[in-house]
């Protein structure tokens, strides 16, 4: 296994869509119930990278085996320094350290962009995702009970958070006037 992490391109859309489709159809980490198409995935990659936000893939050789990206947590200006992550590993590659490698790279890329906080919104409180985020320094900051209905049951949503760079100890590099 030769793992590498690089920025995603639209040429990765098919592999990304396939990875996500498995999780949509078979898991509870996402509350989507219909997988996005390859074309919708291309638009997602364009939207994220077009804003300068990180969108990364982990590859084993040339095969994409996981992806992760960060987007602004909410669209209001005061949230400009807070991001939410999304990370998905191919179902047959979970548990081998790919997620940790990729999430660490995403943390670095998000910090380089200028984000100061990263939030993980973990559907279904998935134990593997919670453990991955804990291993990368995230702390539990909340749980919303019964927020999603999927797979015939109510699912909780777990919130985890980690500071990036100076976190809240310093003023961001580029700020706006209040």
mmCIF file with all atom_site columns, C-alpha atoms in Angstrom:
data_model
loop_
_atom_site.group_PDB
_atom_site.id
_atom_site.type_symbol
_atom_site.label_atom_id
_atom_site.label_alt_id
_atom_site.label_comp_id
_atom_site.label_asym_id
_atom_site.label_entity_id
_atom_site.label_seq_id
_atom_site.pdbx_PDB_ins_code
_atom_site.Cartn_x
_atom_site.Cartn_y
_atom_site.Cartn_z
_atom_site.occupancy
_atom_site.B_iso_or_equiv
_atom_site.pdbx_formal_charge
_atom_site.auth_seq_id
_atom_site.auth_comp_id
_atom_site.auth_asym_id
_atom_site.auth_atom_id
_atom_site.pdbx_PDB_model_num
ATOM 1   C CA . UNK A 1 1   ? 0.000   0.000  0.000   1.00 0.00 ? 1   UNK A CA 1
ATOM 2   C CA . UNK A 1 2   ? 1.462   3.338  -1.126  1.00 0.00 ? 2   UNK A CA 1
ATOM 3   C CA . UNK A 1 3   ? -0.718  6.071  0.333   1.00 0.00 ? 3   UNK A CA 1
ATOM 4   C CA . UNK A 1 4   ? -0.566  9.688  -0.708  1.00 0.00 ? 4   UNK A CA 1
ATOM 5   C CA . UNK A 1 5   ? -2.758  12.734 -0.181  1.00 0.00 ? 5   UNK A CA 1
ATOM 6   C CA . UNK A 1 6   ? -3.347  15.376 -2.818  1.00 0.00 ? 6   UNK A CA 1
ATOM 7   C CA . UNK A 1 7   ? -5.859  18.020 -3.817  1.00 0.00 ? 7   UNK A CA 1
ATOM 8   C CA . UNK A 1 8   ? -8.965  16.660 -5.503  1.00 0.00 ? 8   UNK A CA 1
ATOM 9   C CA . UNK A 1 9   ? -9.722  17.403 -9.154  1.00 0.00 ? 9   UNK A CA 1
ATOM 10  C CA . UNK A 1 10  ? -12.900 16.974 -11.132 1.00 0.00 ? 10  UNK A CA 1
ATOM 11  C CA . UNK A 1 11  ? -11.325 13.825 -12.581 1.00 0.00 ? 11  UNK A CA 1
ATOM 12  C CA . UNK A 1 12  ? -11.767 12.300 -9.102  1.00 0.00 ? 12  UNK A CA 1
ATOM 13  C CA . UNK A 1 13  ? -15.539 12.868 -9.118  1.00 0.00 ? 13  UNK A CA 1
ATOM 14  C CA . UNK A 1 14  ? -16.486 9.327  -10.161 1.00 0.00 ? 14  UNK A CA 1
ATOM 15  C CA . UNK A 1 15  ? -14.411 7.721  -7.378  1.00 0.00 ? 15  UNK A CA 1
ATOM 16  C CA . UNK A 1 16  ? -15.618 10.257 -4.795  1.00 0.00 ? 16  UNK A CA 1
ATOM 17  C CA . UNK A 1 17  ? -19.245 9.719  -5.807  1.00 0.00 ? 17  UNK A CA 1
ATOM 18  C CA . UNK A 1 18  ? -18.822 5.934  -5.520  1.00 0.00 ? 18  UNK A CA 1
ATOM 19  C CA . UNK A 1 19  ? -17.247 6.161  -2.054  1.00 0.00 ? 19  UNK A CA 1
ATOM 20  C CA . UNK A 1 20  ? -20.008 8.451  -0.827  1.00 0.00 ? 20  UNK A CA 1
ATOM 21  C CA . UNK A 1 21  ? -22.803 6.425  -2.465  1.00 0.00 ? 21  UNK A CA 1
ATOM 22  C CA . UNK A 1 22  ? -21.884 3.393  -0.384  1.00 0.00 ? 22  UNK A CA 1
ATOM 23  C CA . UNK A 1 23  ? -22.127 5.442  2.826   1.00 0.00 ? 23  UNK A CA 1
ATOM 24  C CA . UNK A 1 24  ? -25.411 7.053  1.751   1.00 0.00 ? 24  UNK A CA 1
ATOM 25  C CA . UNK A 1 25  ? -27.017 3.715  0.918   1.00 0.00 ? 25  UNK A CA 1
ATOM 26  C CA . UNK A 1 26  ? -25.534 1.575  3.710   1.00 0.00 ? 26  UNK A CA 1
ATOM 27  C CA . UNK A 1 27  ? -24.625 3.820  6.614   1.00 0.00 ? 27  UNK A CA 1
ATOM 28  C CA . UNK A 1 28  ? -25.879 6.479  8.954   1.00 0.00 ? 28  UNK A CA 1
ATOM 29  C CA . UNK A 1 29  ? -22.918 8.881  9.020   1.00 0.00 ? 29  UNK A CA 1
ATOM 30  C CA . UNK A 1 30  ? -24.693 10.985 6.387   1.00 0.00 ? 30  UNK A CA 1
ATOM 31  C CA . UNK A 1 31  ? -28.375 11.796 6.481   1.00 0.00 ? 31  UNK A CA 1
ATOM 32  C CA . UNK A 1 32  ? -28.633 11.845 2.696   1.00 0.00 ? 32  UNK A CA 1
ATOM 33  C CA . UNK A 1 33  ? -30.717 8.990  1.337   1.00 0.00 ? 33  UNK A CA 1
ATOM 34  C CA . UNK A 1 34  ? -30.089 9.428  -2.393  1.00 0.00 ? 34  UNK A CA 1
ATOM 35  C CA . UNK A 1 35  ? -26.452 9.486  -3.489  1.00 0.00 ? 35  UNK A CA 1
ATOM 36  C CA . UNK A 1 36  ? -25.373 12.542 -5.484  1.00 0.00 ? 36  UNK A CA 1
ATOM 37  C CA . UNK A 1 37  ? -24.578 11.889 -9.131  1.00 0.00 ? 37  UNK A CA 1
ATOM 38  C CA . UNK A 1 38  ? -21.117 12.193 -10.613 1.00 0.00 ? 38  UNK A CA 1
ATOM 39  C CA . UNK A 1 39  ? -22.164 15.538 -12.151 1.00 0.00 ? 39  UNK A CA 1
ATOM 40  C CA . UNK A 1 40  ? -23.328 16.811 -8.741  1.00 0.00 ? 40  UNK A CA 1
ATOM 41  C CA . UNK A 1 41  ? -20.010 15.678 -7.281  1.00 0.00 ? 41  UNK A CA 1
ATOM 42  C CA . UNK A 1 42  ? -18.148 17.642 -9.949  1.00 0.00 ? 42  UNK A CA 1
ATOM 43  C CA . UNK A 1 43  ? -20.131 20.729 -8.926  1.00 0.00 ? 43  UNK A CA 1
ATOM 44  C CA . UNK A 1 44  ? -19.321 20.109 -5.245  1.00 0.00 ? 44  UNK A CA 1
ATOM 45  C CA . UNK A 1 45  ? -15.598 19.890 -6.020  1.00 0.00 ? 45  UNK A CA 1
ATOM 46  C CA . UNK A 1 46  ? -15.815 23.089 -8.098  1.00 0.00 ? 46  UNK A CA 1
ATOM 47  C CA . UNK A 1 47  ? -17.730 24.929 -5.383  1.00 0.00 ? 47  UNK A CA 1
ATOM 48  C CA . UNK A 1 48  ? -15.338 23.949 -2.586  1.00 0.00 ? 48  UNK A CA 1
ATOM 49  C CA . UNK A 1 49  ? -12.110 24.494 -4.506  1.00 0.00 ? 49  UNK A CA 1
ATOM 50  C CA . UNK A 1 50  ? -13.505 27.634 -6.134  1.00 0.00 ? 50  UNK A CA 1
ATOM 51  C CA . UNK A 1 51  ? -13.741 29.214 -2.691  1.00 0.00 ? 51  UNK A CA 1
ATOM 52  C CA . UNK A 1 52  ? -10.153 28.213 -1.971  1.00 0.00 ? 52  UNK A CA 1
ATOM 53  C CA . UNK A 1 53  ? -11.242 25.700 0.651   1.00 0.00 ? 53  UNK A CA 1
ATOM 54  C CA . UNK A 1 54  ? -9.375  22.378 0.862   1.00 0.00 ? 54  UNK A CA 1
ATOM 55  C CA . UNK A 1 55  ? -10.763 19.320 -0.896  1.00 0.00 ? 55  UNK A CA 1
ATOM 56  C CA . UNK A 1 56  ? -8.363  16.386 -0.614  1.00 0.00 ? 56  UNK A CA 1
ATOM 57  C CA . UNK A 1 57  ? -8.214  12.770 -1.722  1.00 0.00 ? 57  UNK A CA 1
ATOM 58  C CA . UNK A 1 58  ? -6.181  9.903  -0.321  1.00 0.00 ? 58  UNK A CA 1
ATOM 59  C CA . UNK A 1 59  ? -4.824  7.571  -2.971  1.00 0.00 ? 59  UNK A CA 1
ATOM 60  C CA . UNK A 1 60  ? -3.392  4.087  -2.884  1.00 0.00 ? 60  UNK A CA 1
ATOM 61  C CA . UNK A 1 61  ? -1.208  4.293  -5.940  1.00 0.00 ? 61  UNK A CA 1
ATOM 62  C CA . UNK A 1 62  ? -3.478  6.044  -8.412  1.00 0.00 ? 62  UNK A CA 1
ATOM 63  C CA . UNK A 1 63  ? -6.762  4.794  -6.890  1.00 0.00 ? 63  UNK A CA 1
ATOM 64  C CA . UNK A 1 64  ? -8.789  7.247  -4.795  1.00 0.00 ? 64  UNK A CA 1
ATOM 65  C CA . UNK A 1 65  ? -9.663  5.459  -1.537  1.00 0.00 ? 65  UNK A CA 1
ATOM 66  C CA . UNK A 1 66  ? -10.918 8.373  0.587   1.00 0.00 ? 66  UNK A CA 1
ATOM 67  C CA . UNK A 1 67  ? -11.754 12.044 0.390   1.00 0.00 ? 67  UNK A CA 1
ATOM 68  C CA . UNK A 1 68  ? -12.215 14.969 2.745   1.00 0.00 ? 68  UNK A CA 1
ATOM 69  C CA . UNK A 1 69  ? -13.049 18.628 2.458   1.00 0.00 ? 69  UNK A CA 1
ATOM 70  C CA . UNK A 1 70  ? -13.715 21.668 4.615   1.00 0.00 ? 70  UNK A CA 1
ATOM 71  C CA . UNK A 1 71  ? -16.386 24.284 4.038   1.00 0.00 ? 71  UNK A CA 1
ATOM 72  C CA . UNK A 1 72  ? -17.312 27.372 5.999   1.00 0.00 ? 72  UNK A CA 1
ATOM 73  C CA . UNK A 1 73  ? -19.423 26.246 8.969   1.00 0.00 ? 73  UNK A CA 1
ATOM 74  C CA . UNK A 1 74  ? -22.305 28.626 8.181   1.00 0.00 ? 74  UNK A CA 1
ATOM 75  C CA . UNK A 1 75  ? -22.663 31.258 5.463   1.00 0.00 ? 75  UNK A CA 1
ATOM 76  C CA . UNK A 1 76  ? -22.823 34.373 7.653   1.00 0.00 ? 76  UNK A CA 1
ATOM 77  C CA . UNK A 1 77  ? -19.680 36.568 7.661   1.00 0.00 ? 77  UNK A CA 1
ATOM 78  C CA . UNK A 1 78  ? -18.857 36.055 11.350  1.00 0.00 ? 78  UNK A CA 1
ATOM 79  C CA . UNK A 1 79  ? -18.392 32.340 10.626  1.00 0.00 ? 79  UNK A CA 1
ATOM 80  C CA . UNK A 1 80  ? -15.635 33.054 8.064   1.00 0.00 ? 80  UNK A CA 1
ATOM 81  C CA . UNK A 1 81  ? -12.986 31.452 10.311  1.00 0.00 ? 81  UNK A CA 1
ATOM 82  C CA . UNK A 1 82  ? -14.951 28.340 11.294  1.00 0.00 ? 82  UNK A CA 1
ATOM 83  C CA . UNK A 1 83  ? -15.240 25.308 9.043   1.00 0.00 ? 83  UNK A CA 1
ATOM 84  C CA . UNK A 1 84  ? -17.025 21.971 9.015   1.00 0.00 ? 84  UNK A CA 1
ATOM 85  C CA . UNK A 1 85  ? -15.282 18.888 7.725   1.00 0.00 ? 85  UNK A CA 1
ATOM 86  C CA . UNK A 1 86  ? -16.541 15.950 5.722   1.00 0.00 ? 86  UNK A CA 1
ATOM 87  C CA . UNK A 1 87  ? -14.484 12.789 5.432   1.00 0.00 ? 87  UNK A CA 1
ATOM 88  C CA . UNK A 1 88  ? -15.332 9.447  3.881   1.00 0.00 ? 88  UNK A CA 1
ATOM 89  C CA . UNK A 1 89  ? -13.162 6.382  3.392   1.00 0.00 ? 89  UNK A CA 1
ATOM 90  C CA . UNK A 1 90  ? -14.021 3.607  0.926   1.00 0.00 ? 90  UNK A CA 1
ATOM 91  C CA . UNK A 1 91  ? -16.030 1.033  2.876   1.00 0.00 ? 91  UNK A CA 1
ATOM 92  C CA . UNK A 1 92  ? -13.517 -1.731 2.203   1.00 0.00 ? 92  UNK A CA 1
ATOM 93  C CA . UNK A 1 93  ? -10.573 0.405  3.373   1.00 0.00 ? 93  UNK A CA 1
ATOM 94  C CA . UNK A 1 94  ? -11.847 1.575  6.776   1.00 0.00 ? 94  UNK A CA 1
ATOM 95  C CA . UNK A 1 95  ? -9.696  0.938  9.824   1.00 0.00 ? 95  UNK A CA 1
ATOM 96  C CA . UNK A 1 96  ? -6.326  1.002  8.081   1.00 0.00 ? 96  UNK A CA 1
ATOM 97  C CA . UNK A 1 97  ? -5.170  4.504  9.017   1.00 0.00 ? 97  UNK A CA 1
ATOM 98  C CA . UNK A 1 98  ? -6.267  6.186  5.797   1.00 0.00 ? 98  UNK A CA 1
ATOM 99  C CA . UNK A 1 99  ? -8.816  8.373  7.568   1.00 0.00 ? 99  UNK A CA 1
ATOM 100 C CA . UNK A 1 100 ? -6.270  9.578  10.125  1.00 0.00 ? 100 UNK A CA 1
ATOM 101 C CA . UNK A 1 101 ? -3.706  10.410 7.438   1.00 0.00 ? 101 UNK A CA 1
ATOM 102 C CA . UNK A 1 102 ? -6.312  12.297 5.436   1.00 0.00 ? 102 UNK A CA 1
ATOM 103 C CA . UNK A 1 103 ? -7.883  14.147 8.382   1.00 0.00 ? 103 UNK A CA 1
ATOM 104 C CA . UNK A 1 104 ? -4.464  15.336 9.582   1.00 0.00 ? 104 UNK A CA 1
ATOM 105 C CA . UNK A 1 105 ? -3.749  16.665 6.085   1.00 0.00 ? 105 UNK A CA 1
ATOM 106 C CA . UNK A 1 106 ? -7.156  18.377 6.025   1.00 0.00 ? 106 UNK A CA 1
ATOM 107 C CA . UNK A 1 107 ? -6.472  20.029 9.385   1.00 0.00 ? 107 UNK A CA 1
ATOM 108 C CA . UNK A 1 108 ? -3.210  21.441 8.020   1.00 0.00 ? 108 UNK A CA 1
ATOM 109 C CA . UNK A 1 109 ? -4.836  22.625 4.786   1.00 0.00 ? 109 UNK A CA 1
ATOM 110 C CA . UNK A 1 110 ? -7.748  24.257 6.633   1.00 0.00 ? 110 UNK A CA 1
ATOM 111 C CA . UNK A 1 111 ? -5.336  26.040 8.960   1.00 0.00 ? 111 UNK A CA 1
ATOM 112 C CA . UNK A 1 112 ? -3.266  27.224 5.985   1.00 0.00 ? 112 UNK A CA 1
ATOM 113 C CA . UNK A 1 113 ? -6.455  28.618 4.432   1.00 0.00 ? 113 UNK A CA 1
ATOM 114 C CA . UNK A 1 114 ? -7.051  30.655 7.586   1.00 0.00 ? 114 UNK A CA 1
ATOM 115 C CA . UNK A 1 115 ? -9.764  28.712 9.377   1.00 0.00 ? 115 UNK A CA 1
ATOM 116 C CA . UNK A 1 116 ? -9.422  28.873 13.185  1.00 0.00 ? 116 UNK A CA 1
ATOM 117 C CA . UNK A 1 117 ? -11.951 26.229 14.261  1.00 0.00 ? 117 UNK A CA 1
ATOM 118 C CA . UNK A 1 118 ? -13.007 22.960 12.668  1.00 0.00 ? 118 UNK A CA 1
ATOM 119 C CA . UNK A 1 119 ? -16.273 21.273 13.549  1.00 0.00 ? 119 UNK A CA 1
ATOM 120 C CA . UNK A 1 120 ? -17.200 17.680 12.806  1.00 0.00 ? 120 UNK A CA 1
ATOM 121 C CA . UNK A 1 121 ? -20.938 17.045 12.540  1.00 0.00 ? 121 UNK A CA 1
ATOM 122 C CA . UNK A 1 122 ? -21.154 13.273 12.884  1.00 0.00 ? 122 UNK A CA 1
ATOM 123 C CA . UNK A 1 123 ? -24.422 11.752 11.776  1.00 0.00 ? 123 UNK A CA 1
ATOM 124 C CA . UNK A 1 124 ? -25.594 8.783  13.777  1.00 0.00 ? 124 UNK A CA 1
ATOM 125 C CA . UNK A 1 125 ? -22.784 9.379  16.267  1.00 0.00 ? 125 UNK A CA 1
ATOM 126 C CA . UNK A 1 126 ? -20.840 6.796  14.218  1.00 0.00 ? 126 UNK A CA 1
ATOM 127 C CA . UNK A 1 127 ? -18.282 5.241  16.615  1.00 0.00 ? 127 UNK A CA 1
ATOM 128 C CA . UNK A 1 128 ? -15.570 4.960  13.946  1.00 0.00 ? 128 UNK A CA 1
ATOM 129 C CA . UNK A 1 129 ? -15.904 8.600  12.993  1.00 0.00 ? 129 UNK A CA 1
ATOM 130 C CA . UNK A 1 130 ? -15.964 9.717  16.627  1.00 0.00 ? 130 UNK A CA 1
ATOM 131 C CA . UNK A 1 131 ? -12.804 7.686  17.316  1.00 0.00 ? 131 UNK A CA 1
ATOM 132 C CA . UNK A 1 132 ? -11.068 9.103  14.228  1.00 0.00 ? 132 UNK A CA 1
ATOM 133 C CA . UNK A 1 133 ? -11.819 12.670 15.259  1.00 0.00 ? 133 UNK A CA 1
ATOM 134 C CA . UNK A 1 134 ? -10.734 12.011 18.853  1.00 0.00 ? 134 UNK A CA 1
ATOM 135 C CA . UNK A 1 135 ? -7.440  10.593 17.566  1.00 0.00 ? 135 UNK A CA 1
ATOM 136 C CA . UNK A 1 136 ? -6.894  13.858 15.679  1.00 0.00 ? 136 UNK A CA 1
ATOM 137 C CA . UNK A 1 137 ? -7.486  16.085 18.703  1.00 0.00 ? 137 UNK A CA 1
ATOM 138 C CA . UNK A 1 138 ? -11.196 16.872 18.404  1.00 0.00 ? 138 UNK A CA 1
ATOM 139 C CA . UNK A 1 139 ? -13.244 17.209 21.594  1.00 0.00 ? 139 UNK A CA 1
ATOM 140 C CA . UNK A 1 140 ? -16.922 16.429 22.084  1.00 0.00 ? 140 UNK A CA 1
ATOM 141 C CA . UNK A 1 141 ? -18.880 19.679 22.249  1.00 0.00 ? 141 UNK A CA 1
ATOM 142 C CA . UNK A 1 142 ? -22.457 18.496 21.877  1.00 0.00 ? 142 UNK A CA 1
ATOM 143 C CA . UNK A 1 143 ? -25.028 15.890 20.951  1.00 0.00 ? 143 UNK A CA 1
ATOM 144 C CA . UNK A 1 144 ? -28.381 16.530 19.352  1.00 0.00 ? 144 UNK A CA 1
ATOM 145 C CA . UNK A 1 145 ? -30.750 13.678 20.131  1.00 0.00 ? 145 UNK A CA 1
ATOM 146 C CA . UNK A 1 146 ? -32.994 12.156 17.477  1.00 0.00 ? 146 UNK A CA 1
ATOM 147 C CA . UNK A 1 147 ? -32.080 14.603 14.724  1.00 0.00 ? 147 UNK A CA 1
ATOM 148 C CA . UNK A 1 148 ? -32.247 12.206 11.809  1.00 0.00 ? 148 UNK A CA 1
ATOM 149 C CA . UNK A 1 149 ? -34.523 9.360  10.778  1.00 0.00 ? 149 UNK A CA 1
ATOM 150 C CA . UNK A 1 150 ? -32.687 6.788  8.679   1.00 0.00 ? 150 UNK A CA 1
ATOM 151 C CA . UNK A 1 151 ? -32.409 3.001  8.561   1.00 0.00 ? 151 UNK A CA 1
ATOM 152 C CA . UNK A 1 152 ? -35.660 2.720  10.458  1.00 0.00 ? 152 UNK A CA 1
ATOM 153 C CA . UNK A 1 153 ? -34.472 4.539  13.566  1.00 0.00 ? 153 UNK A CA 1
ATOM 154 C CA . UNK A 1 154 ? -33.829 7.929  15.107  1.00 0.00 ? 154 UNK A CA 1
ATOM 155 C CA . UNK A 1 155 ? -30.210 9.007  14.992  1.00 0.00 ? 155 UNK A CA 1
ATOM 156 C CA . UNK A 1 156 ? -28.256 11.405 17.157  1.00 0.00 ? 156 UNK A CA 1
ATOM 157 C CA . UNK A 1 157 ? -25.846 13.960 15.730  1.00 0.00 ? 157 UNK A CA 1
ATOM 158 C CA . UNK A 1 158 ? -22.532 14.401 17.544  1.00 0.00 ? 158 UNK A CA 1
ATOM 159 C CA . UNK A 1 159 ? -20.612 17.661 17.374  1.00 0.00 ? 159 UNK A CA 1
ATOM 160 C CA . UNK A 1 160 ? -16.844 17.662 17.841  1.00 0.00 ? 160 UNK A CA 1
ATOM 161 C CA . UNK A 1 161 ? -14.454 20.594 17.549  1.00 0.00 ? 161 UNK A CA 1
ATOM 162 C CA . UNK A 1 162 ? -10.743 21.382 17.338  1.00 0.00 ? 162 UNK A CA 1
ATOM 163 C CA . UNK A 1 163 ? -8.900  24.715 17.260  1.00 0.00 ? 163 UNK A CA 1
ATOM 164 C CA . UNK A 1 164 ? -6.656  25.474 14.305  1.00 0.00 ? 164 UNK A CA 1
ATOM 165 C CA . UNK A 1 165 ? -3.638  27.756 14.410  1.00 0.00 ? 165 UNK A CA 1
ATOM 166 C CA . UNK A 1 166 ? -4.141  30.452 17.008  1.00 0.00 ? 166 UNK A CA 1
ATOM 167 C CA . UNK A 1 167 ? -7.722  29.336 17.601  1.00 0.00 ? 167 UNK A CA 1
ATOM 168 C CA . UNK A 1 168 ? -9.451  32.049 19.584  1.00 0.00 ? 168 UNK A CA 1
ATOM 169 C CA . UNK A 1 169 ? -6.276  33.364 21.238  1.00 0.00 ? 169 UNK A CA 1
ATOM 170 C CA . UNK A 1 170 ? -5.455  35.850 18.486  1.00 0.00 ? 170 UNK A CA 1
ATOM 171 C CA . UNK A 1 171 ? -7.230  38.033 15.951  1.00 0.00 ? 171 UNK A CA 1
ATOM 172 C CA . UNK A 1 172 ? -7.492  36.434 12.488  1.00 0.00 ? 172 UNK A CA 1
ATOM 173 C CA . UNK A 1 173 ? -5.072  37.658 9.826   1.00 0.00 ? 173 UNK A CA 1
ATOM 174 C CA . UNK A 1 174 ? -7.789  39.062 7.577   1.00 0.00 ? 174 UNK A CA 1
ATOM 175 C CA . UNK A 1 175 ? -10.709 40.495 9.525   1.00 0.00 ? 175 UNK A CA 1
ATOM 176 C CA . UNK A 1 176 ? -13.565 42.821 8.718   1.00 0.00 ? 176 UNK A CA 1
ATOM 177 C CA . UNK A 1 177 ? -14.702 45.858 10.659  1.00 0.00 ? 177 UNK A CA 1
ATOM 178 C CA . UNK A 1 178 ? -17.481 45.205 13.145  1.00 0.00 ? 178 UNK A CA 1
#
